[in-house]
Amino acid sequence: MMGMDDIARRGLVLFGCGHMGSAMLKGWLARGLAPQAITVIDHNPSDWLQAQEVRLNGALPEDPAAVVIAVKPQGMFDSLPAIARYGAAEGAGRSLVITVAAGIPLVAYERALGAETPLVRAMPNMPSSIGRGVTAIIGNAATDAAGLGMAEALLAAVGAVVRLEDESQMDAVTAVSGSGPAYVFHLIDTLAAAGEAEGLSRDLALQLALGTVAGAGELAQRADESPAELRAGVASPGGTTEAALRVLMDDEGGLGPVMKRAVAAAARRSRELADG
């Protein structure tokens, strides 16, 4: 893939190897990137990380192809002094810097590293931990097509990657796909609880809810039809599904209005966090 040859030759640095960092590292190794091409900086390395053959907490390379910041947002600025050596402000700026820290805009990194530093902001989501995530990316003005291609190749190791047209879209991405897994988990829980209220055991209701959501999601991804067309295919006129959909699709109290309010609340909070 684009940029991976450069990464194999020059190497990359991963700052932070928690849940997301570990998911990316597993994906890179599974795709054949040599462990010795990867330098990992993590102050509390897991047993799994220590068992890998990456360069762990060693000397930083002079000119890596990419630097990936995967620390928690509240700890990101503590990591910037070490990362600053790769920024244009220090006379470098050849390394692509990719951040998966939520809520921190590109301009904050430009102030710390220099506006000429190629930067990509990424928003992955929780299913990335099993390679089924979706990640949105946006680059700054200093990031060219090759840089975006390199970022896409690295992040594709944990799932699908989409490119945004403007960074202002990141708040909506956060609200839809970043926070979205929690909405689905709540749907599973409430669907199981509704089944239990109709006389099913909790275990059976949860098994049915889990299988239904997982199967329906997979079908929606594979099918040529839109979700609306698939929904119509389940709902026979006058049948049980139609009766349920009349409740779920109510213009005022149905799922649509509730979901719009929920996503709007998450997007609003994302903007508030970005503004500090």
Short mmCIF file of C-alpha atoms in Angstrom, two decimals:
data_model
loop_
_atom_site.label_atom_id
_atom_site.label_comp_id
_atom_site.label_asym_id
_atom_site.label_seq_id
_atom_site.Cartn_x
_atom_site.Cartn_y
_atom_site.Cartn_z
CA MET A 1 0.00 0.00 0.00
CA MET A 2 1.00 3.61 -0.54
CA GLY A 3 3.68 4.71 1.92
CA MET A 4 4.33 1.32 3.49
CA ASP A 5 7.62 0.85 1.63
CA ASP A 6 8.81 4.19 3.03
CA ILE A 7 7.72 3.10 6.52
CA ALA A 8 9.56 -0.22 6.17
CA ARG A 9 12.70 1.65 5.10
CA ARG A 10 12.65 4.61 7.51
CA GLY A 11 10.59 3.12 10.34
CA LEU A 12 7.86 4.62 12.49
CA VAL A 13 7.43 5.71 16.10
CA LEU A 14 4.36 4.89 18.20
CA PHE A 15 3.83 7.02 21.29
CA GLY A 16 1.46 5.17 23.62
CA CYS A 17 0.41 1.54 23.38
CA GLY A 18 -2.87 1.27 25.25
CA HIS A 19 -6.01 -0.17 23.70
CA MET A 20 -5.82 1.78 20.42
CA GLY A 21 -2.04 1.72 20.15
CA SER A 22 -2.02 -2.03 20.70
CA ALA A 23 -4.75 -2.55 18.11
CA MET A 24 -2.76 -0.62 15.51
CA LEU A 25 0.48 -2.37 16.39
CA LYS A 26 -1.15 -5.79 16.07
CA GLY A 27 -2.52 -4.78 12.68
CA TRP A 28 0.83 -3.53 11.42
CA LEU A 29 2.63 -6.68 12.51
CA ALA A 30 -0.09 -8.89 11.02
CA ARG A 31 0.33 -7.07 7.71
CA GLY A 32 4.02 -7.86 7.62
CA LEU A 33 5.69 -4.71 8.93
CA ALA A 34 8.94 -5.81 10.55
CA PRO A 35 8.97 -5.35 14.35
CA GLN A 36 12.40 -3.75 14.19
CA ALA A 37 11.00 -0.98 12.00
CA ILE A 38 8.74 0.11 14.88
CA THR A 39 9.85 2.11 17.92
CA VAL A 40 7.30 2.13 20.75
CA ILE A 41 7.40 4.60 23.62
CA ASP A 42 5.17 3.49 26.48
CA HIS A 43 5.85 4.15 30.17
CA ASN A 44 3.78 1.20 31.39
CA PRO A 45 4.24 -1.53 28.75
CA SER A 46 1.92 -4.52 28.93
CA ASP A 47 3.20 -8.08 29.03
CA TRP A 48 2.00 -8.47 25.45
CA LEU A 49 3.97 -5.44 24.28
CA GLN A 50 7.12 -6.60 26.02
CA ALA A 51 6.81 -9.95 24.23
CA GLN A 52 6.94 -8.29 20.82
CA GLU A 53 10.23 -7.68 19.06
CA VAL A 54 9.67 -3.96 18.52
CA ARG A 55 12.17 -1.37 19.71
CA LEU A 56 10.64 -0.61 23.11
CA ASN A 57 11.52 2.60 24.97
CA GLY A 58 14.83 2.87 23.19
CA ALA A 59 16.56 5.68 21.33
CA LEU A 60 14.29 7.52 18.95
CA PRO A 61 15.13 7.27 15.24
CA GLU A 62 16.32 10.44 13.56
CA ASP A 63 14.07 10.40 10.50
CA PRO A 64 11.08 8.04 10.76
CA ALA A 65 8.50 8.03 8.01
CA ALA A 66 5.67 8.46 10.50
CA VAL A 67 5.08 9.32 14.14
CA VAL A 68 1.79 8.06 15.60
CA ILE A 69 0.45 9.67 18.79
CA ALA A 70 -1.85 7.24 20.58
CA VAL A 71 -1.75 8.59 24.12
CA LYS A 72 -4.89 9.71 25.97
CA PRO A 73 -5.88 13.32 25.22
CA GLN A 74 -5.08 14.48 28.76
CA GLY A 75 -1.54 13.11 28.42
CA MET A 76 -0.90 14.23 24.87
CA PHE A 77 0.82 17.52 25.69
CA ASP A 78 3.18 15.71 28.09
CA SER A 79 4.39 13.74 25.06
CA LEU A 80 4.93 16.73 22.79
CA PRO A 81 8.45 17.63 24.02
CA ALA A 82 9.68 14.23 22.79
CA ILE A 83 7.69 14.55 19.57
CA ALA A 84 8.84 18.13 18.92
CA ARG A 85 12.13 16.90 17.47
CA TYR A 86 10.17 15.72 14.41
CA GLY A 87 8.33 19.00 13.86
CA ALA A 88 9.13 21.78 11.41
CA ALA A 89 9.70 24.16 14.32
CA GLU A 90 12.81 22.15 15.17
CA GLY A 91 14.03 22.23 11.57
CA ALA A 92 12.76 18.76 10.72
CA GLY A 93 9.20 18.21 9.52
CA ARG A 94 9.84 15.33 7.12
CA SER A 95 8.04 12.82 9.34
CA LEU A 96 4.28 12.54 9.04
CA VAL A 97 2.66 13.01 12.46
CA ILE A 98 -0.63 11.15 12.99
CA THR A 99 -2.72 11.70 16.11
CA VAL A 100 -5.64 9.64 17.35
CA ALA A 101 -6.11 11.78 20.48
CA ALA A 102 -9.77 12.80 20.61
CA GLY A 103 -10.89 16.40 20.79
CA ILE A 104 -7.58 18.11 20.00
CA PRO A 105 -7.60 20.14 16.75
CA LEU A 106 -4.80 20.28 14.23
CA VAL A 107 -3.99 23.89 15.12
CA ALA A 108 -2.94 22.78 18.63
CA TYR A 109 -0.31 20.48 17.12
CA GLU A 110 0.77 23.16 14.64
CA ARG A 111 1.40 25.56 17.53
CA ALA A 112 3.60 22.96 19.22
CA LEU A 113 5.34 21.44 16.20
CA GLY A 114 5.21 24.16 13.55
CA ALA A 115 2.63 24.81 10.86
CA GLU A 116 4.83 23.24 8.17
CA THR A 117 4.78 19.87 9.92
CA PRO A 118 2.63 17.38 7.97
CA LEU A 119 -0.14 16.37 10.37
CA VAL A 120 -3.09 13.99 10.15
CA ARG A 121 -5.85 13.93 12.74
CA ALA A 122 -7.68 10.60 12.99
CA MET A 123 -10.83 9.48 14.81
CA PRO A 124 -10.98 5.67 15.13
CA ASN A 125 -13.67 3.89 17.11
CA MET A 126 -13.87 1.02 19.59
CA PRO A 127 -14.34 -1.87 17.11
CA SER A 128 -10.82 -1.06 15.89
CA SER A 129 -9.71 -3.32 18.74
CA ILE A 130 -10.90 -6.32 16.67
CA GLY A 131 -9.97 -4.89 13.27
CA ARG A 132 -13.56 -3.86 12.46
CA GLY A 133 -13.35 -0.16 13.18
CA VAL A 134 -13.93 2.85 11.02
CA THR A 135 -11.53 5.78 11.14
CA ALA A 136 -12.01 9.28 9.74
CA ILE A 137 -8.91 11.28 8.79
CA ILE A 138 -8.13 14.87 7.85
CA GLY A 139 -4.76 16.41 7.10
CA ASN A 140 -3.45 19.94 7.53
CA ALA A 141 -2.24 22.14 4.68
CA ALA A 142 1.29 20.71 4.91
CA THR A 143 0.07 17.13 4.30
CA ASP A 144 0.17 16.07 0.67
CA ALA A 145 -1.53 13.17 -1.10
CA ALA A 146 1.35 10.84 -0.24
CA GLY A 147 1.01 11.71 3.44
CA LEU A 148 -2.72 11.02 3.43
CA GLY A 149 -2.05 7.75 1.63
CA MET A 150 0.48 6.74 4.27
CA ALA A 151 -1.96 7.58 7.08
CA GLU A 152 -4.71 5.62 5.36
CA ALA A 153 -2.43 2.61 4.92
CA LEU A 154 -1.46 2.63 8.61
CA LEU A 155 -5.00 3.09 9.91
CA ALA A 156 -6.46 0.51 7.53
CA ALA A 157 -4.79 -2.04 9.80
CA VAL A 158 -7.72 -1.60 12.22
CA GLY A 159 -10.60 -1.26 9.76
CA ALA A 160 -12.12 1.02 7.15
CA VAL A 161 -10.80 4.56 6.61
CA VAL A 162 -12.74 7.56 5.33
CA ARG A 163 -11.34 10.97 4.38
CA LEU A 164 -13.05 14.16 5.52
CA GLU A 165 -13.33 17.31 3.45
CA ASP A 166 -12.90 19.67 6.41
CA GLU A 167 -11.83 19.35 10.03
CA SER A 168 -15.12 20.87 11.16
CA GLN A 169 -16.74 17.54 10.24
CA MET A 170 -14.77 15.79 13.00
CA ASP A 171 -17.33 16.72 15.67
CA ALA A 172 -20.07 14.96 13.71
CA VAL A 173 -17.77 11.98 13.12
CA THR A 174 -17.11 11.82 16.85
CA ALA A 175 -20.86 11.84 17.52
CA VAL A 176 -21.73 9.21 14.89
CA SER A 177 -18.90 6.67 14.75
CA GLY A 178 -16.69 7.62 17.69
CA SER A 179 -19.50 7.46 20.26
CA GLY A 180 -21.72 5.26 18.08
CA PRO A 181 -20.64 1.88 19.47
CA ALA A 182 -22.10 2.90 22.84
CA TYR A 183 -25.44 3.57 21.15
CA VAL A 184 -25.39 0.09 19.63
CA PHE A 185 -24.47 -1.51 22.95
CA HIS A 186 -27.40 0.32 24.53
CA LEU A 187 -29.67 -0.89 21.73
CA ILE A 188 -28.61 -4.48 22.41
CA ASP A 189 -29.23 -4.05 26.12
CA THR A 190 -32.64 -2.43 25.70
CA LEU A 191 -33.74 -4.94 23.05
CA ALA A 192 -32.83 -7.78 25.39
CA ALA A 193 -34.66 -6.07 28.26
CA ALA A 194 -37.77 -5.71 26.08
CA GLY A 195 -37.61 -9.41 25.25
CA GLU A 196 -37.26 -10.24 28.91
CA ALA A 197 -40.36 -8.12 29.63
CA GLU A 198 -42.25 -10.33 27.15
CA GLY A 199 -41.38 -13.50 29.05
CA LEU A 200 -37.94 -14.57 27.77
CA SER A 201 -35.13 -15.39 30.17
CA ARG A 202 -32.40 -12.73 30.38
CA ASP A 203 -29.78 -15.04 28.88
CA LEU A 204 -31.96 -16.05 25.95
CA ALA A 205 -33.12 -12.48 25.29
CA LEU A 206 -29.52 -11.25 25.28
CA GLN A 207 -28.42 -14.07 22.97
CA LEU A 208 -31.20 -13.18 20.53
CA ALA A 209 -30.44 -9.45 20.70
CA LEU A 210 -26.70 -9.92 20.21
CA GLY A 211 -27.13 -12.27 17.26
CA THR A 212 -29.75 -10.08 15.64
CA VAL A 213 -27.72 -6.86 15.84
CA ALA A 214 -24.52 -8.56 14.70
CA GLY A 215 -26.24 -10.35 11.82
CA ALA A 216 -28.24 -7.34 10.70
CA GLY A 217 -25.13 -5.15 10.73
CA GLU A 218 -23.19 -7.67 8.64
CA LEU A 219 -26.09 -8.00 6.21
CA ALA A 220 -26.37 -4.22 5.87
CA GLN A 221 -22.67 -4.04 4.99
CA ARG A 222 -22.82 -6.84 2.42
CA ALA A 223 -26.17 -6.10 0.78
CA ASP A 224 -26.62 -3.97 -2.32
CA GLU A 225 -29.85 -2.56 -0.87
CA SER A 226 -29.90 0.49 1.40
CA PRO A 227 -30.80 0.08 5.08
CA ALA A 228 -34.23 1.57 4.31
CA GLU A 229 -34.79 -1.02 1.58
CA LEU A 230 -33.68 -3.84 3.87
CA ARG A 231 -36.03 -2.59 6.58
CA ALA A 232 -38.93 -2.59 4.12
CA GLY A 233 -38.07 -6.15 3.15
CA VAL A 234 -38.59 -7.33 6.74
CA ALA A 235 -41.84 -5.43 7.32
CA SER A 236 -44.79 -7.26 5.75
CA PRO A 237 -47.98 -5.15 5.50
CA GLY A 238 -50.07 -5.63 8.60
CA GLY A 239 -47.43 -7.81 10.24
CA THR A 240 -45.55 -7.77 13.51
CA THR A 241 -42.57 -5.76 12.24
CA GLU A 242 -44.82 -3.06 10.84
CA ALA A 243 -46.53 -2.78 14.24
CA ALA A 244 -43.14 -2.25 15.93
CA LEU A 245 -41.95 0.19 13.28
CA ARG A 246 -44.99 2.40 13.81
CA VAL A 247 -43.61 2.99 17.31
CA LEU A 248 -39.94 3.29 16.31
CA MET A 249 -40.66 5.59 13.35
CA ASP A 250 -43.02 7.96 15.12
CA ASP A 251 -42.25 11.52 14.03
CA GLU A 252 -42.08 12.84 17.58
CA GLY A 253 -41.24 10.05 20.02
CA GLY A 254 -39.64 7.50 17.69
CA LEU A 255 -36.03 6.46 17.28
CA GLY A 256 -35.29 9.04 14.58
CA PRO A 257 -35.88 12.17 16.68
CA VAL A 258 -34.20 10.58 19.71
CA MET A 259 -31.11 9.66 17.68
CA LYS A 260 -30.89 13.16 16.19
CA ARG A 261 -30.96 14.67 19.67
CA ALA A 262 -28.37 12.19 20.95
CA VAL A 263 -25.94 12.80 18.07
CA ALA A 264 -26.43 16.57 18.34
CA ALA A 265 -25.63 16.41 22.06
CA ALA A 266 -22.44 14.41 21.42
CA ALA A 267 -21.34 16.76 18.62
CA ARG A 268 -22.01 19.79 20.80
CA ARG A 269 -19.93 18.31 23.61
CA SER A 270 -17.14 17.50 21.15
CA ARG A 271 -17.03 21.17 20.11
CA GLU A 272 -17.00 22.27 23.75
CA LEU A 273 -14.07 19.98 24.55
CA ALA A 274 -12.13 21.21 21.52
CA ASP A 275 -12.66 24.80 22.63
CA GLY A 276 -11.21 23.92 26.03
#
